[in-house]
């Protein structure tokens, strides 16, 4: 397993607990794709991580949502362009607003074309409902949109802050994203449209497995049964592995 993330400079300080907690609880390869900045001007660097500079002008799938200035991400697979991965490498790509509470060496996942994902609401929201959330700003024909992108009435959203697959699958995801992202995303105004796009592509083109909520959870997840106890997030008497904090909570690790 390789753990990877991408980050812009404005989120660097906030992400310290992520880098430190993963360092403590995962001893394998860790890669941080630094979008538009290097560490030459910073008083600290991310020990234990390979730091890969990604020039903003090189990013193929740029899209600027109206709700967040200078928003860039590589979570849809474009990170494969900036590192010499092998096809069978297994990559867990995470957002950096996470804390890893306990060792993940016993979290044994092997992807042979399958994406492993986690939920951020219980029950998971219907994608047909998600695209109509006012903050996303979609004002088109919902039924026509769903038909065009093969969104079924029972298609339910997963969270793209945690995705695990082999590099072959990440490359395939990226190829499809490149072919449709501009037309798709320009129908929305909120950065979470990226999540909707990734959901739709994976559901239409890949086998995928929703992992147990003990793998990744948060107190703000709608309907969650996870509870904060003694500065740890617990799910059914077990410590959650990754806590999705949104930079709003602190946990021991």
mmCIF file of C-alpha atoms in Angstrom:
data_model
loop_
_atom_site.group_PDB
_atom_site.id
_atom_site.type_symbol
_atom_site.label_atom_id
_atom_site.label_comp_id
_atom_site.label_asym_id
_atom_site.label_seq_id
_atom_site.Cartn_x
_atom_site.Cartn_y
_atom_site.Cartn_z
ATOM 1 C CA UNK A 1 0.000 0.000 0.000
ATOM 2 C CA UNK A 2 1.109 3.542 -0.838
ATOM 3 C CA UNK A 3 -0.572 6.430 0.970
ATOM 4 C CA UNK A 4 -0.856 9.606 -1.085
ATOM 5 C CA UNK A 5 -2.441 13.032 -0.924
ATOM 6 C CA UNK A 6 -2.371 16.310 -2.817
ATOM 7 C CA UNK A 7 -2.307 19.685 -1.128
ATOM 8 C CA UNK A 8 -2.151 23.384 -1.918
ATOM 9 C CA UNK A 9 -0.054 25.741 0.167
ATOM 10 C CA UNK A 10 -3.004 27.360 1.935
ATOM 11 C CA UNK A 11 -3.846 24.044 3.647
ATOM 12 C CA UNK A 12 -0.315 23.146 4.681
ATOM 13 C CA UNK A 13 -0.394 24.257 8.316
ATOM 14 C CA UNK A 14 -3.868 22.832 8.907
ATOM 15 C CA UNK A 15 -2.719 19.459 7.598
ATOM 16 C CA UNK A 16 0.079 18.879 10.130
ATOM 17 C CA UNK A 17 -2.003 16.384 12.187
ATOM 18 C CA UNK A 18 -2.656 14.369 9.039
ATOM 19 C CA UNK A 19 1.018 14.031 8.123
ATOM 20 C CA UNK A 20 2.092 13.359 11.710
ATOM 21 C CA UNK A 21 -0.628 10.788 12.434
ATOM 22 C CA UNK A 22 0.043 8.873 9.209
ATOM 23 C CA UNK A 23 3.775 8.911 9.964
ATOM 24 C CA UNK A 24 3.072 7.404 13.373
ATOM 25 C CA UNK A 25 0.622 4.741 12.227
ATOM 26 C CA UNK A 26 1.833 3.759 8.754
ATOM 27 C CA UNK A 27 5.429 2.804 7.956
ATOM 28 C CA UNK A 28 5.101 2.280 4.208
ATOM 29 C CA UNK A 29 5.640 4.650 1.271
ATOM 30 C CA UNK A 30 3.952 8.038 1.593
ATOM 31 C CA UNK A 31 3.715 10.628 -1.190
ATOM 32 C CA UNK A 32 2.514 14.234 -1.007
ATOM 33 C CA UNK A 33 1.825 16.009 -4.287
ATOM 34 C CA UNK A 34 2.469 19.711 -3.603
ATOM 35 C CA UNK A 35 0.327 21.714 -5.984
ATOM 36 C CA UNK A 36 1.917 24.997 -6.959
ATOM 37 C CA UNK A 37 4.492 25.238 -4.162
ATOM 38 C CA UNK A 38 7.705 23.794 -2.787
ATOM 39 C CA UNK A 39 9.035 23.648 0.761
ATOM 40 C CA UNK A 40 12.013 25.938 0.166
ATOM 41 C CA UNK A 41 10.314 28.845 1.940
ATOM 42 C CA UNK A 42 8.811 26.896 4.858
ATOM 43 C CA UNK A 43 10.310 26.445 8.328
ATOM 44 C CA UNK A 44 9.219 22.811 8.402
ATOM 45 C CA UNK A 45 8.909 20.009 5.909
ATOM 46 C CA UNK A 46 6.910 16.809 5.873
ATOM 47 C CA UNK A 47 9.290 14.240 7.307
ATOM 48 C CA UNK A 48 8.811 10.710 6.037
ATOM 49 C CA UNK A 49 6.971 11.744 2.870
ATOM 50 C CA UNK A 50 8.183 11.972 -0.708
ATOM 51 C CA UNK A 51 7.359 15.519 -1.818
ATOM 52 C CA UNK A 52 6.449 15.929 -5.474
ATOM 53 C CA UNK A 53 6.115 19.429 -6.917
ATOM 54 C CA UNK A 54 3.164 19.774 -9.312
ATOM 55 C CA UNK A 55 3.113 23.058 -11.269
ATOM 56 C CA UNK A 56 -0.416 24.412 -11.544
ATOM 57 C CA UNK A 57 0.082 25.130 -15.230
ATOM 58 C CA UNK A 58 0.736 21.400 -15.820
ATOM 59 C CA UNK A 59 -2.566 20.207 -14.365
ATOM 60 C CA UNK A 60 -4.761 18.829 -17.132
ATOM 61 C CA UNK A 61 -8.136 18.868 -15.368
ATOM 62 C CA UNK A 62 -8.412 22.362 -13.975
ATOM 63 C CA UNK A 63 -11.786 23.695 -12.872
ATOM 64 C CA UNK A 64 -12.440 26.679 -10.634
ATOM 65 C CA UNK A 65 -15.651 26.393 -8.593
ATOM 66 C CA UNK A 66 -17.302 29.635 -7.559
ATOM 67 C CA UNK A 67 -17.351 28.725 -3.849
ATOM 68 C CA UNK A 68 -13.593 28.250 -3.399
ATOM 69 C CA UNK A 69 -10.797 30.357 -4.868
ATOM 70 C CA UNK A 70 -7.729 28.602 -6.295
ATOM 71 C CA UNK A 71 -9.139 25.112 -5.757
ATOM 72 C CA UNK A 72 -7.031 22.305 -7.205
ATOM 73 C CA UNK A 73 -7.036 18.580 -6.540
ATOM 74 C CA UNK A 74 -5.576 15.396 -8.022
ATOM 75 C CA UNK A 75 -7.962 12.971 -6.307
ATOM 76 C CA UNK A 76 -9.515 11.880 -9.625
ATOM 77 C CA UNK A 77 -6.272 10.160 -10.612
ATOM 78 C CA UNK A 78 -4.154 12.841 -12.271
ATOM 79 C CA UNK A 79 -1.441 12.203 -9.688
ATOM 80 C CA UNK A 80 -0.357 9.255 -11.882
ATOM 81 C CA UNK A 81 1.243 11.779 -14.267
ATOM 82 C CA UNK A 82 3.718 13.000 -11.653
ATOM 83 C CA UNK A 83 5.257 9.836 -10.224
ATOM 84 C CA UNK A 84 6.783 6.661 -11.638
ATOM 85 C CA UNK A 85 4.190 4.176 -10.396
ATOM 86 C CA UNK A 86 4.009 0.518 -11.357
ATOM 87 C CA UNK A 87 0.652 -0.732 -12.678
ATOM 88 C CA UNK A 88 0.127 -3.046 -9.719
ATOM 89 C CA UNK A 89 0.942 -0.461 -7.037
ATOM 90 C CA UNK A 90 -1.923 -0.127 -4.567
ATOM 91 C CA UNK A 91 -2.630 3.514 -3.735
ATOM 92 C CA UNK A 92 -4.787 4.887 -0.954
ATOM 93 C CA UNK A 93 -5.467 8.498 -1.916
ATOM 94 C CA UNK A 94 -6.736 10.691 0.902
ATOM 95 C CA UNK A 95 -7.765 14.247 1.596
ATOM 96 C CA UNK A 96 -5.463 15.838 4.171
ATOM 97 C CA UNK A 97 -8.259 16.821 6.579
ATOM 98 C CA UNK A 98 -7.907 13.380 8.177
ATOM 99 C CA UNK A 99 -6.345 11.939 11.304
ATOM 100 C CA UNK A 100 -5.176 8.320 11.405
ATOM 101 C CA UNK A 101 -5.877 7.162 14.966
ATOM 102 C CA UNK A 102 -4.323 3.703 14.851
ATOM 103 C CA UNK A 103 -1.979 1.547 12.740
ATOM 104 C CA UNK A 104 -3.334 0.523 9.356
ATOM 105 C CA UNK A 105 -0.926 -2.356 8.797
ATOM 106 C CA UNK A 106 -3.788 -4.738 9.658
ATOM 107 C CA UNK A 107 -6.111 -3.065 7.140
ATOM 108 C CA UNK A 108 -5.325 -5.477 4.331
ATOM 109 C CA UNK A 109 -6.871 -4.462 1.018
ATOM 110 C CA UNK A 110 -5.904 -5.767 -2.400
ATOM 111 C CA UNK A 111 -7.355 -4.128 -5.482
ATOM 112 C CA UNK A 112 -7.488 -5.984 -8.789
ATOM 113 C CA UNK A 113 -9.527 -3.380 -10.601
ATOM 114 C CA UNK A 114 -11.849 -2.666 -7.686
ATOM 115 C CA UNK A 115 -12.155 0.709 -5.955
ATOM 116 C CA UNK A 116 -12.557 0.613 -2.175
ATOM 117 C CA UNK A 117 -14.539 3.591 -0.875
ATOM 118 C CA UNK A 118 -16.290 4.785 2.282
ATOM 119 C CA UNK A 119 -19.582 6.491 3.044
ATOM 120 C CA UNK A 120 -20.082 9.967 4.482
ATOM 121 C CA UNK A 121 -23.770 9.662 5.281
ATOM 122 C CA UNK A 122 -25.939 6.830 6.588
ATOM 123 C CA UNK A 123 -27.893 5.910 4.609
ATOM 124 C CA UNK A 124 -25.852 7.187 1.703
ATOM 125 C CA UNK A 125 -27.535 10.018 -0.172
ATOM 126 C CA UNK A 126 -29.020 9.387 -3.605
ATOM 127 C CA UNK A 127 -26.946 11.035 -6.328
ATOM 128 C CA UNK A 128 -30.159 12.176 -8.000
ATOM 129 C CA UNK A 129 -30.894 14.168 -4.833
ATOM 130 C CA UNK A 130 -27.319 15.399 -4.413
ATOM 131 C CA UNK A 131 -27.203 17.156 -7.796
ATOM 132 C CA UNK A 132 -30.271 19.140 -6.728
ATOM 133 C CA UNK A 133 -28.695 20.495 -3.523
ATOM 134 C CA UNK A 134 -28.964 24.305 -3.805
ATOM 135 C CA UNK A 135 -25.275 24.866 -2.993
ATOM 136 C CA UNK A 136 -24.206 22.884 -6.083
ATOM 137 C CA UNK A 137 -26.028 25.382 -8.285
ATOM 138 C CA UNK A 138 -27.276 22.943 -10.927
ATOM 139 C CA UNK A 139 -30.251 24.408 -12.778
ATOM 140 C CA UNK A 140 -30.578 22.081 -15.733
ATOM 141 C CA UNK A 141 -32.921 19.230 -16.561
ATOM 142 C CA UNK A 142 -32.434 16.715 -13.750
ATOM 143 C CA UNK A 143 -34.061 13.787 -15.534
ATOM 144 C CA UNK A 144 -32.118 14.421 -18.733
ATOM 145 C CA UNK A 145 -28.878 14.808 -16.797
ATOM 146 C CA UNK A 146 -29.412 11.540 -14.943
ATOM 147 C CA UNK A 147 -30.260 9.707 -18.146
ATOM 148 C CA UNK A 148 -27.198 11.112 -19.903
ATOM 149 C CA UNK A 149 -24.824 9.991 -17.142
ATOM 150 C CA UNK A 150 -26.591 6.722 -16.328
ATOM 151 C CA UNK A 151 -27.564 7.833 -12.815
ATOM 152 C CA UNK A 152 -30.113 5.350 -11.519
ATOM 153 C CA UNK A 153 -32.829 6.150 -8.981
ATOM 154 C CA UNK A 154 -30.984 4.008 -6.425
ATOM 155 C CA UNK A 155 -27.438 5.275 -7.218
ATOM 156 C CA UNK A 156 -26.022 6.351 -3.857
ATOM 157 C CA UNK A 157 -23.079 8.621 -3.151
ATOM 158 C CA UNK A 158 -19.796 7.654 -1.525
ATOM 159 C CA UNK A 159 -17.060 9.946 -0.173
ATOM 160 C CA UNK A 160 -14.038 10.608 -2.415
ATOM 161 C CA UNK A 161 -11.862 11.733 0.523
ATOM 162 C CA UNK A 162 -10.838 8.052 0.868
ATOM 163 C CA UNK A 163 -10.294 5.951 -2.261
ATOM 164 C CA UNK A 164 -8.128 2.865 -2.697
ATOM 165 C CA UNK A 165 -7.296 1.111 -5.970
ATOM 166 C CA UNK A 166 -4.409 -0.154 -8.044
ATOM 167 C CA UNK A 167 -2.657 2.183 -10.462
ATOM 168 C CA UNK A 168 -4.254 0.525 -13.494
ATOM 169 C CA UNK A 169 -7.644 1.576 -12.147
ATOM 170 C CA UNK A 170 -6.465 5.059 -11.191
ATOM 171 C CA UNK A 171 -5.121 5.546 -14.732
ATOM 172 C CA UNK A 172 -8.414 4.429 -16.267
ATOM 173 C CA UNK A 173 -10.383 6.746 -13.971
ATOM 174 C CA UNK A 174 -8.162 9.668 -14.968
ATOM 175 C CA UNK A 175 -8.588 8.979 -18.689
ATOM 176 C CA UNK A 176 -12.369 9.065 -18.369
ATOM 177 C CA UNK A 177 -12.304 12.190 -16.194
ATOM 178 C CA UNK A 178 -10.201 14.010 -18.810
ATOM 179 C CA UNK A 179 -12.768 13.207 -21.481
ATOM 180 C CA UNK A 180 -15.845 14.602 -19.679
ATOM 181 C CA UNK A 181 -14.832 16.767 -16.724
ATOM 182 C CA UNK A 182 -15.121 20.151 -18.406
ATOM 183 C CA UNK A 183 -18.644 19.666 -19.734
ATOM 184 C CA UNK A 184 -19.788 18.014 -16.501
ATOM 185 C CA UNK A 185 -18.297 20.396 -13.937
ATOM 186 C CA UNK A 186 -19.286 23.572 -15.749
ATOM 187 C CA UNK A 187 -22.901 22.761 -14.912
ATOM 188 C CA UNK A 188 -22.148 23.335 -11.194
ATOM 189 C CA UNK A 189 -20.685 26.058 -8.973
ATOM 190 C CA UNK A 190 -19.521 24.102 -5.890
ATOM 191 C CA UNK A 191 -16.257 22.152 -5.531
ATOM 192 C CA UNK A 192 -18.132 19.060 -4.329
ATOM 193 C CA UNK A 193 -19.241 18.509 -7.930
ATOM 194 C CA UNK A 194 -15.866 16.755 -8.255
ATOM 195 C CA UNK A 195 -17.193 14.115 -5.848
ATOM 196 C CA UNK A 196 -20.334 13.683 -7.921
ATOM 197 C CA UNK A 197 -18.321 13.270 -11.119
ATOM 198 C CA UNK A 198 -15.958 10.707 -9.589
ATOM 199 C CA UNK A 199 -18.906 8.804 -8.112
ATOM 200 C CA UNK A 200 -20.651 8.565 -11.469
ATOM 201 C CA UNK A 201 -17.558 7.401 -13.358
ATOM 202 C CA UNK A 202 -16.668 4.718 -10.805
ATOM 203 C CA UNK A 203 -20.249 3.461 -10.628
ATOM 204 C CA UNK A 204 -20.461 3.224 -14.421
ATOM 205 C CA UNK A 205 -17.005 1.799 -15.181
ATOM 206 C CA UNK A 206 -15.571 -0.042 -12.154
ATOM 207 C CA UNK A 207 -16.456 -2.617 -9.532
ATOM 208 C CA UNK A 208 -16.397 -0.910 -6.142
ATOM 209 C CA UNK A 209 -16.773 -1.911 -2.500
ATOM 210 C CA UNK A 210 -18.038 0.248 0.352
ATOM 211 C CA UNK A 211 -15.888 -0.432 3.403
ATOM 212 C CA UNK A 212 -17.038 -0.826 6.989
ATOM 213 C CA UNK A 213 -17.630 2.579 8.676
ATOM 214 C CA UNK A 214 -14.813 1.810 11.123
ATOM 215 C CA UNK A 215 -12.349 2.537 8.303
ATOM 216 C CA UNK A 216 -13.276 6.195 7.854
ATOM 217 C CA UNK A 217 -15.874 8.163 9.779
ATOM 218 C CA UNK A 218 -16.664 11.539 11.335
ATOM 219 C CA UNK A 219 -18.976 13.110 13.871
ATOM 220 C CA UNK A 220 -20.427 15.348 11.139
ATOM 221 C CA UNK A 221 -21.417 12.449 8.866
ATOM 222 C CA UNK A 222 -25.208 12.448 8.691
ATOM 223 C CA UNK A 223 -26.681 9.435 10.493
ATOM 224 C CA UNK A 224 -23.314 8.164 11.757
ATOM 225 C CA UNK A 225 -23.134 5.800 14.710
ATOM 226 C CA UNK A 226 -19.566 6.833 15.457
ATOM 227 C CA UNK A 227 -19.076 8.584 18.809
ATOM 228 C CA UNK A 228 -16.278 10.612 20.329
ATOM 229 C CA UNK A 229 -15.034 8.995 23.561
ATOM 230 C CA UNK A 230 -11.965 10.132 25.533
ATOM 231 C CA UNK A 231 -10.589 12.096 22.591
ATOM 232 C CA UNK A 232 -10.967 9.145 20.214
ATOM 233 C CA UNK A 233 -13.607 8.486 17.575
ATOM 234 C CA UNK A 234 -15.176 5.082 18.171
ATOM 235 C CA UNK A 235 -17.434 2.901 16.065
ATOM 236 C CA UNK A 236 -19.062 -0.161 17.654
ATOM 237 C CA UNK A 237 -16.412 -0.256 20.414
ATOM 238 C CA UNK A 238 -13.506 -0.018 17.958
ATOM 239 C CA UNK A 239 -11.289 2.943 17.164
ATOM 240 C CA UNK A 240 -12.009 4.410 13.773
ATOM 241 C CA UNK A 241 -8.938 4.315 11.542
ATOM 242 C CA UNK A 242 -9.298 7.598 9.654
ATOM 243 C CA UNK A 243 -11.246 10.451 11.225
ATOM 244 C CA UNK A 244 -12.429 12.953 8.640
ATOM 245 C CA UNK A 245 -12.144 16.119 10.718
ATOM 246 C CA UNK A 246 -12.628 18.848 8.092
ATOM 247 C CA UNK A 247 -9.959 20.601 10.202
ATOM 248 C CA UNK A 248 -12.622 21.267 12.855
ATOM 249 C CA UNK A 249 -11.731 18.650 15.506
ATOM 250 C CA UNK A 250 -8.633 17.269 17.205
ATOM 251 C CA UNK A 251 -8.079 13.653 18.209
ATOM 252 C CA UNK A 252 -5.308 11.709 19.879
ATOM 253 C CA UNK A 253 -3.126 9.559 17.670
#
